[in-house]
Tab-separated table of N, CA and C in Angstrom:
chain	number	residue	atom	x	y	z
A	1	MET	N	46.643	47.061	2.601
A	1	MET	CA	45.768	45.893	2.629
A	1	MET	C	46.492	44.706	1.998
A	2	THR	N	46.296	43.555	2.587
A	2	THR	CA	46.844	42.326	2.038
A	2	THR	C	46.206	42.048	0.685
A	3	VAL	N	46.977	41.534	-0.234
A	3	VAL	CA	46.449	41.201	-1.561
A	3	VAL	C	45.453	40.055	-1.404
A	4	PRO	N	44.201	40.253	-1.851
A	4	PRO	CA	43.181	39.224	-1.654
A	4	PRO	C	43.202	38.143	-2.735
A	5	LEU	N	42.560	37.045	-2.408
A	5	LEU	CA	42.291	35.972	-3.362
A	5	LEU	C	40.933	36.286	-3.982
A	6	ALA	N	40.908	36.559	-5.266
A	6	ALA	CA	39.658	36.931	-5.940
A	6	ALA	C	38.817	35.688	-6.199
A	7	ASP	N	37.612	35.700	-5.693
A	7	ASP	CA	36.670	34.605	-5.913
A	7	ASP	C	36.124	34.676	-7.335
A	8	THR	N	35.685	33.550	-7.831
A	8	THR	CA	35.107	33.455	-9.171
A	8	THR	C	33.980	34.461	-9.365
A	9	SER	N	33.202	34.701	-8.315
A	9	SER	CA	32.053	35.606	-8.422
A	9	SER	C	32.461	37.012	-8.856
A	10	LEU	N	33.651	37.449	-8.484
A	10	LEU	CA	34.099	38.788	-8.890
A	10	LEU	C	34.334	38.871	-10.390
A	11	PHE	N	34.982	37.863	-10.928
A	11	PHE	CA	35.236	37.854	-12.369
A	11	PHE	C	33.927	37.806	-13.148
A	12	ILE	N	32.990	37.004	-12.674
A	12	ILE	CA	31.699	36.882	-13.358
A	12	ILE	C	30.899	38.173	-13.224
A	13	ALA	N	30.943	38.795	-12.051
A	13	ALA	CA	30.221	40.062	-11.856
A	13	ALA	C	30.728	41.127	-12.819
A	14	ILE	N	32.034	41.226	-12.948
A	14	ILE	CA	32.614	42.211	-13.864
A	14	ILE	C	32.236	41.871	-15.300
A	15	GLU	N	32.309	40.600	-15.650
A	15	GLU	CA	31.934	40.153	-17.000
A	15	GLU	C	30.495	40.520	-17.328
A	16	GLN	N	29.597	40.331	-16.360
A	16	GLN	CA	28.170	40.562	-16.586
A	16	GLN	C	27.748	42.004	-16.313
A	17	GLY	N	28.677	42.830	-15.862
A	17	GLY	CA	28.347	44.222	-15.596
A	17	GLY	C	27.551	44.443	-14.322
A	18	ARG	N	27.601	43.459	-13.397
A	18	ARG	CA	26.922	43.634	-12.113
A	18	ARG	C	27.684	44.648	-11.278
A	19	PRO	N	26.964	45.461	-10.518
A	19	PRO	CA	27.657	46.456	-9.696
A	19	PRO	C	28.433	45.801	-8.552
A	20	LEU	N	29.552	46.414	-8.218
A	20	LEU	CA	30.349	45.993	-7.072
A	20	LEU	C	30.139	46.998	-5.956
A	21	ARG	N	30.259	46.555	-4.712
A	21	ARG	CA	30.097	47.443	-3.556
A	21	ARG	C	31.253	48.424	-3.434
A	22	ALA	N	32.388	48.035	-3.965
A	22	ALA	CA	33.595	48.870	-3.926
A	22	ALA	C	34.425	48.535	-5.157
A	23	ALA	N	35.413	49.349	-5.414
A	23	ALA	CA	36.288	49.087	-6.559
A	23	ALA	C	37.046	47.778	-6.337
A	24	PRO	N	37.198	46.988	-7.387
A	24	PRO	CA	37.968	45.754	-7.223
A	24	PRO	C	39.426	46.084	-6.914
A	25	PRO	N	40.117	45.186	-6.243
A	25	PRO	CA	41.516	45.466	-5.917
A	25	PRO	C	42.352	45.610	-7.190
A	26	LYS	N	43.340	46.490	-7.135
A	26	LYS	CA	44.219	46.680	-8.295
A	26	LYS	C	45.063	45.434	-8.540
A	27	ARG	N	45.376	44.731	-7.475
A	27	ARG	CA	46.152	43.493	-7.576
A	27	ARG	C	45.419	42.424	-6.785
A	28	ALA	N	45.307	41.251	-7.376
A	28	ALA	CA	44.647	40.142	-6.692
A	28	ALA	C	45.338	38.840	-7.060
A	29	LEU	N	45.143	37.877	-6.219
A	29	LEU	CA	45.595	36.519	-6.488
A	29	LEU	C	44.397	35.739	-6.995
A	30	VAL	N	44.647	34.620	-7.649
A	30	VAL	CA	43.547	33.800	-8.145
A	30	VAL	C	43.845	32.332	-7.845
A	31	SER	N	42.849	31.645	-7.322
A	31	SER	CA	42.969	30.218	-7.055
A	31	SER	C	42.913	29.446	-8.368
A	32	THR	N	43.657	28.363	-8.422
A	32	THR	CA	43.555	27.502	-9.599
A	32	THR	C	42.147	26.919	-9.722
A	33	ILE	N	41.405	26.868	-8.639
A	33	ILE	CA	40.002	26.426	-8.683
A	33	ILE	C	39.182	27.430	-9.484
A	34	THR	N	39.392	28.718	-9.252
A	34	THR	CA	38.695	29.756	-10.020
A	34	THR	C	39.047	29.655	-11.501
A	35	VAL	N	40.309	29.424	-11.802
A	35	VAL	CA	40.713	29.263	-13.203
A	35	VAL	C	39.936	28.108	-13.835
A	36	GLY	N	39.817	27.005	-13.118
A	36	GLY	CA	39.054	25.863	-13.630
A	36	GLY	C	37.586	26.186	-13.831
A	37	GLU	N	36.991	26.893	-12.876
A	37	GLU	CA	35.578	27.261	-13.012
A	37	GLU	C	35.356	28.163	-14.221
A	38	LEU	N	36.243	29.126	-14.412
A	38	LEU	CA	36.096	30.039	-15.551
A	38	LEU	C	36.337	29.311	-16.874
A	39	ARG	N	37.274	28.379	-16.892
A	39	ARG	CA	37.522	27.595	-18.108
A	39	ARG	C	36.294	26.749	-18.443
A	40	LEU	N	35.673	26.162	-17.430
A	40	LEU	CA	34.438	25.409	-17.653
A	40	LEU	C	33.370	26.311	-18.249
A	41	GLY	N	33.282	27.541	-17.768
A	41	GLY	CA	32.312	28.486	-18.314
A	41	GLY	C	32.503	28.709	-19.803
A	42	VAL	N	33.756	28.776	-20.240
A	42	VAL	CA	34.037	28.931	-21.677
A	42	VAL	C	33.557	27.690	-22.426
A	43	LEU	N	33.917	26.521	-21.927
A	43	LEU	CA	33.566	25.271	-22.605
A	43	LEU	C	32.066	25.015	-22.629
A	44	ALA	N	31.354	25.493	-21.616
A	44	ALA	CA	29.911	25.244	-21.505
A	44	ALA	C	29.064	26.367	-22.097
A	45	ALA	N	29.694	27.351	-22.713
A	45	ALA	CA	28.951	28.497	-23.261
A	45	ALA	C	27.949	28.033	-24.320
A	46	PRO	N	26.760	28.646	-24.325
A	46	PRO	CA	25.716	28.225	-25.267
A	46	PRO	C	25.973	28.636	-26.715
A	47	ASP	N	26.861	29.620	-26.909
A	47	ASP	CA	27.154	30.046	-28.283
A	47	ASP	C	28.523	30.720	-28.328
A	48	ALA	N	28.969	31.034	-29.536
A	48	ALA	CA	30.310	31.589	-29.734
A	48	ALA	C	30.477	32.969	-29.105
A	49	THR	N	29.420	33.767	-29.099
A	49	THR	CA	29.505	35.111	-28.521
A	49	THR	C	29.750	35.032	-27.018
A	50	VAL	N	28.987	34.186	-26.352
A	50	VAL	CA	29.156	34.006	-24.904
A	50	VAL	C	30.522	33.385	-24.614
A	51	ALA	N	30.925	32.422	-25.419
A	51	ALA	CA	32.234	31.784	-25.229
A	51	ALA	C	33.354	32.813	-25.334
A	52	ALA	N	33.263	33.713	-26.301
A	52	ALA	CA	34.295	34.744	-26.472
A	52	ALA	C	34.334	35.684	-25.272
A	53	ARG	N	33.167	36.068	-24.770
A	53	ARG	CA	33.102	36.950	-23.598
A	53	ARG	C	33.707	36.249	-22.381
A	54	ARG	N	33.360	34.987	-22.203
A	54	ARG	CA	33.890	34.231	-21.067
A	54	ARG	C	35.391	33.989	-21.202
A	55	LEU	N	35.850	33.807	-22.422
A	55	LEU	CA	37.285	33.627	-22.639
A	55	LEU	C	38.049	34.890	-22.245
A	56	ARG	N	37.508	36.052	-22.544
A	56	ARG	CA	38.146	37.311	-22.123
A	56	ARG	C	38.226	37.388	-20.595
A	57	THR	N	37.166	36.924	-19.929
A	57	THR	CA	37.168	36.905	-18.462
A	57	THR	C	38.238	35.954	-17.945
A	58	LEU	N	38.320	34.775	-18.537
A	58	LEU	CA	39.355	33.812	-18.148
A	58	LEU	C	40.741	34.406	-18.354
A	59	GLU	N	40.960	35.045	-19.483
A	59	GLU	CA	42.262	35.654	-19.761
A	59	GLU	C	42.601	36.732	-18.735
A	60	LYS	N	41.603	37.494	-18.314
A	60	LYS	CA	41.816	38.512	-17.275
A	60	LYS	C	42.229	37.835	-15.962
A	61	ALA	N	41.559	36.741	-15.619
A	61	ALA	CA	41.899	36.012	-14.392
A	61	ALA	C	43.322	35.467	-14.460
A	62	LEU	N	43.734	35.035	-15.636
A	62	LEU	CA	45.071	34.470	-15.791
A	62	LEU	C	46.176	35.517	-15.665
A	63	GLU	N	45.802	36.796	-15.684
A	63	GLU	CA	46.779	37.869	-15.454
A	63	GLU	C	47.167	37.958	-13.977
A	64	ALA	N	46.300	37.455	-13.109
A	64	ALA	CA	46.570	37.480	-11.665
A	64	ALA	C	47.541	36.354	-11.314
A	65	GLU	N	48.219	36.532	-10.193
A	65	GLU	CA	49.142	35.491	-9.734
A	65	GLU	C	48.347	34.275	-9.270
A	66	PRO	N	48.623	33.089	-9.826
A	66	PRO	CA	47.866	31.901	-9.434
A	66	PRO	C	48.329	31.348	-8.084
A	67	VAL	N	47.376	30.855	-7.325
A	67	VAL	CA	47.671	30.204	-6.050
A	67	VAL	C	47.156	28.772	-6.166
A	68	PRO	N	48.062	27.802	-6.227
A	68	PRO	CA	47.639	26.421	-6.444
A	68	PRO	C	47.128	25.743	-5.177
A	69	VAL	N	46.448	24.646	-5.392
A	69	VAL	CA	46.072	23.758	-4.298
A	69	VAL	C	47.281	22.859	-4.058
A	70	ASP	N	47.741	22.835	-2.818
A	70	ASP	CA	48.870	21.983	-2.463
A	70	ASP	C	48.493	21.163	-1.229
A	71	ALA	N	49.456	20.469	-0.655
A	71	ALA	CA	49.176	19.601	0.492
A	71	ALA	C	48.660	20.385	1.695
A	72	VAL	N	49.182	21.580	1.921
A	72	VAL	CA	48.722	22.398	3.050
A	72	VAL	C	47.278	22.834	2.822
A	73	VAL	N	46.972	23.286	1.619
A	73	VAL	CA	45.592	23.677	1.291
A	73	VAL	C	44.665	22.479	1.457
A	74	ALA	N	45.093	21.308	1.015
A	74	ALA	CA	44.266	20.103	1.137
A	74	ALA	C	43.986	19.766	2.598
A	75	GLU	N	44.983	19.949	3.449
A	75	GLU	CA	44.797	19.693	4.882
A	75	GLU	C	43.788	20.676	5.478
A	76	VAL	N	43.922	21.944	5.135
A	76	VAL	CA	42.981	22.963	5.620
A	76	VAL	C	41.584	22.673	5.082
A	77	TRP	N	41.489	22.283	3.811
A	77	TRP	CA	40.195	21.976	3.199
A	77	TRP	C	39.496	20.834	3.936
A	78	ALA	N	40.232	19.764	4.240
A	78	ALA	CA	39.635	18.620	4.935
A	78	ALA	C	39.100	19.038	6.305
A	79	ALA	N	39.875	19.828	7.042
A	79	ALA	CA	39.423	20.308	8.352
A	79	ALA	C	38.214	21.224	8.210
A	80	LEU	N	38.233	22.079	7.198
A	80	LEU	CA	37.102	22.978	6.946
A	80	LEU	C	35.840	22.188	6.643
A	81	ARG	N	35.940	21.207	5.745
A	81	ARG	CA	34.762	20.397	5.385
A	81	ARG	C	34.247	19.618	6.593
A	82	ALA	N	35.148	19.080	7.399
A	82	ALA	CA	34.728	18.347	8.600
A	82	ALA	C	34.008	19.281	9.564
A	83	GLY	N	34.538	20.488	9.732
A	83	GLY	CA	33.895	21.465	10.609
A	83	GLY	C	32.529	21.889	10.103
A	84	LEU	N	32.411	22.066	8.797
A	84	LEU	CA	31.108	22.418	8.220
A	84	LEU	C	30.098	21.304	8.464
A	85	ARG	N	30.527	20.079	8.258
A	85	ARG	CA	29.636	18.935	8.471
A	85	ARG	C	29.195	18.874	9.930
A	86	GLU	N	30.139	19.085	10.832
A	86	GLU	CA	29.834	19.048	12.263
A	86	GLU	C	28.806	20.113	12.636
A	87	ARG	N	28.908	21.279	12.007
A	87	ARG	CA	27.975	22.380	12.274
A	87	ARG	C	26.723	22.308	11.403
A	88	GLU	N	26.630	21.249	10.604
A	88	GLU	CA	25.489	21.060	9.695
A	88	GLU	C	25.309	22.263	8.777
A	89	ARG	N	26.426	22.717	8.251
A	89	ARG	CA	26.428	23.858	7.328
A	89	ARG	C	26.899	23.380	5.968
A	90	TRP	N	26.220	23.857	4.932
A	90	TRP	CA	26.556	23.471	3.567
A	90	TRP	C	27.338	24.586	2.894
A	91	MET	N	28.310	24.207	2.075
A	91	MET	CA	29.081	25.164	1.283
A	91	MET	C	29.458	24.465	-0.014
A	92	PRO	N	29.321	25.145	-1.148
A	92	PRO	CA	29.727	24.515	-2.407
A	92	PRO	C	31.188	24.043	-2.342
A	93	ILE	N	31.451	22.896	-2.925
A	93	ILE	CA	32.786	22.298	-2.875
A	93	ILE	C	33.863	23.261	-3.372
A	94	ASN	N	33.652	23.852	-4.541
A	94	ASN	CA	34.695	24.734	-5.078
A	94	ASN	C	34.925	25.947	-4.188
A	95	ASP	N	33.869	26.479	-3.604
A	95	ASP	CA	34.034	27.606	-2.682
A	95	ASP	C	34.828	27.181	-1.449
A	96	SER	N	34.625	25.944	-1.001
A	96	SER	CA	35.392	25.483	0.159
A	96	SER	C	36.872	25.320	-0.186
A	97	TRP	N	37.185	24.939	-1.416
A	97	TRP	CA	38.590	24.886	-1.843
A	97	TRP	C	39.191	26.288	-1.886
A	98	ILE	N	38.432	27.249	-2.395
A	98	ILE	CA	38.913	28.634	-2.454
A	98	ILE	C	39.112	29.173	-1.036
A	99	ALA	N	38.161	28.901	-0.147
A	99	ALA	CA	38.295	29.325	1.251
A	99	ALA	C	39.523	28.692	1.898
A	100	ALA	N	39.715	27.404	1.679
A	100	ALA	CA	40.872	26.711	2.257
A	100	ALA	C	42.180	27.288	1.732
A	101	THR	N	42.202	27.650	0.471
A	101	THR	CA	43.397	28.261	-0.118
A	101	THR	C	43.715	29.576	0.584
A	102	ALA	N	42.689	30.397	0.782
A	102	ALA	CA	42.885	31.683	1.454
A	102	ALA	C	43.341	31.489	2.902
A	103	ILE	N	42.704	30.578	3.611
A	103	ILE	CA	43.074	30.324	5.008
A	103	ILE	C	44.516	29.828	5.091
A	104	ALA	N	44.875	28.878	4.236
A	104	ALA	CA	46.223	28.302	4.263
A	104	ALA	C	47.300	29.353	4.009
A	105	HIS	N	46.975	30.355	3.205
A	105	HIS	CA	47.950	31.392	2.866
A	105	HIS	C	47.786	32.662	3.707
A	106	GLY	N	46.787	32.668	4.599
A	106	GLY	CA	46.580	33.821	5.473
A	106	GLY	C	46.178	35.081	4.731
A	107	ILE	N	45.361	34.921	3.697
A	107	ILE	CA	44.919	36.060	2.890
A	107	ILE	C	43.394	36.105	2.844
A	108	PRO	N	42.821	37.287	2.632
A	108	PRO	CA	41.359	37.387	2.547
A	108	PRO	C	40.837	36.912	1.192
A	109	VAL	N	39.560	36.575	1.171
A	109	VAL	CA	38.854	36.275	-0.078
A	109	VAL	C	38.022	37.501	-0.425
A	110	ALA	N	38.145	37.978	-1.656
A	110	ALA	CA	37.307	39.067	-2.157
A	110	ALA	C	36.196	38.424	-2.979
A	111	THR	N	34.938	38.695	-2.616
A	111	THR	CA	33.822	37.967	-3.210
A	111	THR	C	32.539	38.776	-3.212
A	112	GLN	N	31.577	38.292	-3.970
A	112	GLN	CA	30.202	38.790	-3.895
A	112	GLN	C	29.300	37.732	-3.258
A	113	ASP	N	29.833	36.548	-3.037
A	113	ASP	CA	29.041	35.429	-2.518
A	113	ASP	C	28.886	35.481	-1.002
A	114	ASP	N	27.769	34.942	-0.537
A	114	ASP	CA	27.536	34.791	0.902
A	114	ASP	C	28.065	33.453	1.416
A	115	ASP	N	28.523	32.588	0.516
A	115	ASP	CA	28.965	31.249	0.907
A	115	ASP	C	30.139	31.271	1.879
A	116	TYR	N	30.873	32.357	1.901
A	116	TYR	CA	32.066	32.437	2.745
A	116	TYR	C	31.779	33.001	4.135
A	117	ASP	N	30.564	33.469	4.349
A	117	ASP	CA	30.206	34.033	5.645
A	117	ASP	C	30.343	32.966	6.730
A	118	ASP	N	30.861	33.351	7.852
A	118	ASP	CA	30.962	32.481	9.028
A	118	ASP	C	31.893	31.290	8.846
A	119	VAL	N	32.858	31.389	7.933
A	119	VAL	CA	33.874	30.338	7.830
A	119	VAL	C	34.978	30.700	8.821
A	120	PRO	N	35.191	29.865	9.840
A	120	PRO	CA	36.202	30.180	10.854
A	120	PRO	C	37.584	30.381	10.240
A	121	GLY	N	38.242	31.453	10.677
A	121	GLY	CA	39.600	31.712	10.235
A	121	GLY	C	39.727	32.361	8.875
A	122	LEU	N	38.599	32.712	8.257
A	122	LEU	CA	38.625	33.306	6.920
A	122	LEU	C	38.217	34.766	6.972
A	123	GLU	N	39.069	35.627	6.441
A	123	GLU	CA	38.724	37.039	6.295
A	123	GLU	C	38.042	37.208	4.944
A	124	VAL	N	36.875	37.849	4.952
A	124	VAL	CA	36.090	38.033	3.728
A	124	VAL	C	35.963	39.517	3.427
A	125	VAL	N	36.258	39.889	2.192
A	125	VAL	CA	36.066	41.251	1.710
A	125	VAL	C	34.916	41.194	0.716
A	126	LYS	N	33.794	41.810	1.077
A	126	LYS	CA	32.612	41.792	0.210
A	126	LYS	C	32.700	42.924	-0.795
A	127	LEU	N	32.655	42.562	-2.043
A	127	LEU	CA	32.643	43.549	-3.109
A	127	LEU	C	31.349	43.389	-3.866
C-alpha cells in the first residue's frame, strides 16, 4: 500500500481514544496544514492538562515525514476549490489543502472525516 497522508482527524481520534475502523498505518506522511492545526490545538487548549495531551499528539505527528504546500499543491488546490464551487459543494479550507496535497503527490488520505468523499482524483482510506 502507498504510504498515506494522515489527516488531522486521525491524530485527534487517537488522542481522544475514539475507535478506528482499522489499525492506523505503521508509516504515514503528514501535511504541514495538519501540523498547523495540531499546533493551534495546543495553543487554544482550555487548560494545562489538555495542552500537554495535545502537545504529545503534535509531537507524534512531527515524527511523520512532512509534506509541505508548494506551488504544485497550490495549483491543485485552486482547481479543487473552483471545482467544488462549480458543483456547489462545501469543504473546509484546511481539508481542501490536505486533499490538494494528497492529489498533487498521488497519495491517499487516511481519515475519519467525510469531507473528503467525492473529491475527484483523491483516494480516501477511511479509518
